[in-house]
Coordinates of C-alpha atoms in Angstrom, one line a residue:
Chain A
X1 CA 4.4 -10.6 22.2
X2 CA 4.0 -11.4 18.6
X3 CA 6.3 -9.7 16.1
X4 CA 6.2 -9.5 12.3
X5 CA 9.4 -8.9 10.3
X6 CA 9.6 -7.7 6.7
X7 CA 13.2 -7.5 5.8
X8 CA 12.8 -5.9 2.4
X9 CA 12.1 -2.2 2.7
X10 CA 11.8 -1.7 -1.1
X11 CA 11.6 -3.9 -4.1
X12 CA 11.3 -3.5 -7.9
X13 CA 10.0 -5.8 -10.6
X14 CA 9.4 -5.5 -14.3
X15 CA 5.9 -5.7 -15.6
X16 CA 4.8 -9.2 -16.3
X17 CA 7.5 -10.8 -14.1
X18 CA 7.2 -12.5 -10.7
X19 CA 8.2 -11.1 -7.4
X20 CA 8.3 -12.6 -3.9
X21 CA 7.9 -10.5 -0.7
X22 CA 9.2 -12.1 2.4
X23 CA 7.7 -12.1 5.9
X24 CA 8.6 -13.9 9.1
X25 CA 6.8 -13.8 12.4
X26 CA 7.2 -14.9 16.0
X27 CA 4.5 -16.4 18.1
X28 CA 4.0 -19.1 20.7
X29 CA 0.3 -19.5 19.6
X30 CA -0.8 -22.4 17.5
X31 CA -4.0 -20.9 16.2
X32 CA -3.8 -17.6 14.3
X33 CA -4.3 -15.9 11.0
X34 CA -1.8 -14.3 8.6
X35 CA -2.5 -11.6 6.1
X36 CA -1.0 -9.6 3.3
X37 CA -2.5 -6.2 2.8
X38 CA -1.8 -3.8 0.0
X39 CA -1.8 0.0 0.5
X40 CA -1.7 1.9 -2.8
X41 CA -1.0 5.7 -2.9
X42 CA -4.7 6.3 -2.0
X43 CA -3.8 4.8 1.4
X44 CA -6.8 2.5 1.4
X45 CA -5.9 -0.8 3.0
X46 CA -6.8 -3.7 0.7
X47 CA -6.8 -7.3 1.8
X48 CA -4.7 -9.3 -0.7
X49 CA -4.8 -12.8 0.9
X50 CA -5.5 -14.5 4.2
X51 CA -4.1 -17.8 5.6
X52 CA -5.4 -19.7 8.6
X53 CA -2.5 -21.4 10.4
X54 CA -4.3 -24.7 10.8
X55 CA -4.6 -25.1 7.0
X56 CA -1.6 -26.6 5.4
X57 CA -2.7 -25.7 1.9
X58 CA -1.2 -22.4 0.7
X59 CA -3.8 -19.7 0.0
X60 CA -4.2 -18.4 -3.5
X61 CA -6.1 -15.4 -5.0
X62 CA -5.6 -15.1 -8.8
X63 CA -2.1 -13.8 -9.3
X64 CA -1.3 -13.8 -5.6
X65 CA -0.2 -16.8 -3.7
X66 CA 1.6 -17.5 -0.4
X67 CA 4.2 -19.9 0.7
X68 CA 3.3 -20.6 4.3
X69 CA 5.9 -22.5 6.3
X70 CA 4.5 -22.9 9.8
X71 CA 7.5 -24.5 11.4
X72 CA 9.8 -21.9 10.0
X73 CA 7.3 -19.1 10.8
X74 CA 7.6 -17.8 7.3
X75 CA 4.8 -16.4 5.2
X76 CA 6.0 -15.0 1.8
X77 CA 3.8 -13.5 -0.9
X78 CA 4.3 -14.3 -4.6
X79 CA 2.9 -11.9 -7.2
X80 CA 2.8 -13.4 -10.7
X81 CA 2.5 -11.5 -13.9
X82 CA 3.1 -8.2 -12.1
X83 CA 1.0 -5.3 -13.2
X84 CA 1.6 -1.5 -12.9
X85 CA -1.4 -1.4 -10.6
X86 CA 0.4 -3.7 -8.1
X87 CA 2.7 -0.8 -7.2
X88 CA 2.0 -0.2 -3.5
X89 CA 3.2 -0.7 0.0
X90 CA 2.6 -4.3 1.1
X91 CA 2.1 -5.2 4.8
X92 CA 2.3 -8.6 6.3
X93 CA 0.2 -9.0 9.4
X94 CA -0.5 -11.5 12.1
X95 CA -3.6 -12.0 14.2
X96 CA -4.5 -14.3 17.0
X97 CA -8.1 -15.5 16.9
X98 CA -10.4 -12.6 17.6
X99 CA -7.5 -10.3 18.5
X100 CA -5.7 -7.3 17.1
X101 CA -3.6 -7.2 14.0
X102 CA 0.2 -6.9 14.3
X103 CA 1.8 -5.4 11.2
X104 CA 5.2 -5.7 9.8
X105 CA 7.2 -2.6 8.7
X106 CA 6.0 -2.9 5.1
X107 CA 7.7 -3.4 1.7
X108 CA 7.4 -0.8 -1.0
X109 CA 6.9 -2.6 -4.3
X110 CA 7.5 -0.7 -7.6
X111 CA 6.4 -2.3 -10.8
X112 CA 8.3 -0.9 -13.8
X113 CA 7.1 -0.8 -17.4
Chain B
X1 CA -18.4 -6.7 1.0
X2 CA -18.5 -5.1 4.3
X3 CA -17.9 -1.3 4.4
X4 CA -16.2 0.9 7.0
X5 CA -16.5 4.6 6.4
X6 CA -14.4 7.3 7.9
X7 CA -15.2 10.9 8.1
X8 CA -13.8 13.4 7.4
X9 CA -11.2 12.2 4.9
X10 CA -9.2 15.4 5.3
X11 CA -9.3 17.9 8.1
X12 CA -7.3 21.0 8.9
X13 CA -7.5 22.5 12.4
X14 CA -5.7 25.1 14.4
X15 CA -3.3 24.4 17.2
X16 CA -5.1 24.1 20.5
X17 CA -8.4 23.0 19.1
X18 CA -10.0 19.6 19.1
X19 CA -11.0 17.5 16.2
X20 CA -13.2 14.5 15.9
X21 CA -12.9 11.6 13.4
X22 CA -15.7 9.2 12.9
X23 CA -15.6 5.5 12.0
X24 CA -18.8 3.8 10.9
X25 CA -19.5 0.3 10.0
X26 CA -22.2 0.7 7.3
X27 CA -23.6 -2.8 6.8
X28 CA -22.5 -4.8 9.8
X29 CA -22.3 -4.6 13.6
X30 CA -18.8 -4.0 14.8
X31 CA -17.9 -5.7 18.1
X32 CA -14.5 -4.1 18.1
X33 CA -12.9 -1.1 16.4
X34 CA -9.3 -0.3 16.2
X35 CA -7.6 3.0 15.7
X36 CA -4.2 3.4 14.0
X37 CA -1.8 6.2 13.2
X38 CA 0.5 6.0 10.2
X39 CA 3.4 8.3 9.4
X40 CA 4.7 8.5 5.8
X41 CA 6.3 5.3 4.5
X42 CA 5.9 3.6 7.8
X43 CA 3.7 0.9 9.2
X44 CA 0.4 1.3 11.0
X45 CA 0.8 1.9 14.6
X46 CA -2.1 0.7 16.8
X47 CA -3.3 3.4 19.1
X48 CA -6.2 1.8 20.9
X49 CA -8.8 -0.9 20.7
X50 CA -12.4 0.0 21.5
X51 CA -15.3 -2.3 22.3
X52 CA -18.9 -1.2 22.2
X53 CA -20.1 0.2 25.5
X54 CA -16.7 -0.1 27.4
X55 CA -13.6 2.0 27.8
X56 CA -11.0 1.8 25.1
X57 CA -7.7 -0.1 25.7
X58 CA -4.8 2.1 24.8
X59 CA -1.4 0.9 23.6
X60 CA 1.7 1.8 25.6
X61 CA 2.8 5.3 25.0
X62 CA -0.5 6.6 23.7
X63 CA -2.0 9.4 25.8
X64 CA -5.6 8.5 26.6
X65 CA -6.4 12.1 27.5
X66 CA -5.0 13.3 24.3
X67 CA -6.7 10.8 22.0
X68 CA -10.3 10.3 23.3
X69 CA -12.0 7.2 21.9
X70 CA -15.7 6.6 22.2
X71 CA -17.5 3.5 20.9
X72 CA -21.1 4.3 21.8
X73 CA -22.8 1.9 19.4
X74 CA -22.1 -1.2 17.4
X75 CA -21.7 0.9 14.3
X76 CA -19.8 4.0 15.4
X77 CA -16.5 4.8 17.1
X78 CA -15.0 8.2 17.3
X79 CA -11.5 9.5 17.9
X80 CA -11.1 13.0 19.2
X81 CA -7.7 14.6 19.2
X82 CA -7.8 17.1 22.0
X83 CA -5.7 20.3 22.1
X84 CA -4.1 19.4 18.8
X85 CA -0.6 20.3 18.0
X86 CA 1.3 20.2 14.7
X87 CA 3.0 17.0 15.8
X88 CA -0.4 15.3 15.9
X89 CA -0.6 15.8 12.1
X90 CA -0.8 12.4 10.6
X91 CA -2.9 9.8 8.8
X92 CA -5.4 8.0 11.1
X93 CA -7.1 4.8 10.0
X94 CA -9.8 2.8 11.8
X95 CA -10.7 -0.8 11.3
X96 CA -13.5 -3.0 12.6
X97 CA -14.3 -6.6 13.2
X98 CA -17.9 -7.8 13.0
X99 CA -20.0 -9.6 15.6
X100 CA -20.5 -12.4 13.1
X101 CA -16.8 -12.9 12.4
X102 CA -14.2 -11.5 14.7
X103 CA -11.4 -12.8 12.5
X104 CA -12.2 -10.6 9.5
X105 CA -11.0 -7.0 9.7
X106 CA -12.4 -4.2 7.5
X107 CA -10.6 -0.9 7.2
X108 CA -11.8 2.6 6.7
X109 CA -10.5 4.9 4.1
X110 CA -8.4 6.9 6.6
X111 CA -8.3 10.5 7.6
X112 CA -5.6 13.0 7.0
X113 CA -5.2 15.4 9.9
X114 CA -3.2 18.6 9.5
X115 CA -2.7 20.9 12.5
X116 CA -1.6 24.4 11.7

């Protein structure tokens, strides 16, 4: 069974600085997707970024980028120029093609002014 | 973008009663819908996967008679918590994947259930 590990329960960062959230996963599959979701206090799940395993290029969405290391099964999220609105719980998730999402335990990120 | 709507967003019910939560895909047809439960400061725990027109597949440890899931159409799935107890109080979230793209998941806004 696939597992997703987020080893940082909580992190803090100063506004405008950069922070990296770590995620590792375990799978025997070669085709899959990886995701980072943001869950603010409203509890709405917001897709931050998506990476397809067969793509070597790291995905980027504005201030959010990932460092995808397939061999190491690592998928970290870098948030640049952190903003107060980035304060949320962040979940790393894995999905085989057309299957269910498997979530990590989450990392609470607090952006301080 | 695609929208998944959950209703009600908050519900309070008495112990022993049943409560239904709806999950609708508003602008796409959902092949598969997923139901999650989330406790404070914890991750989403998958309860069951439902496919339109067939029985839901429950995760280990989830009581199928307690949490009834129906997926009668390509745009609607319902979760009914039967004979609710205070320990069933939680945040419930649904998600859906579309017929057109099973690898894109859309989440509902979630429903807070409080059993008193």
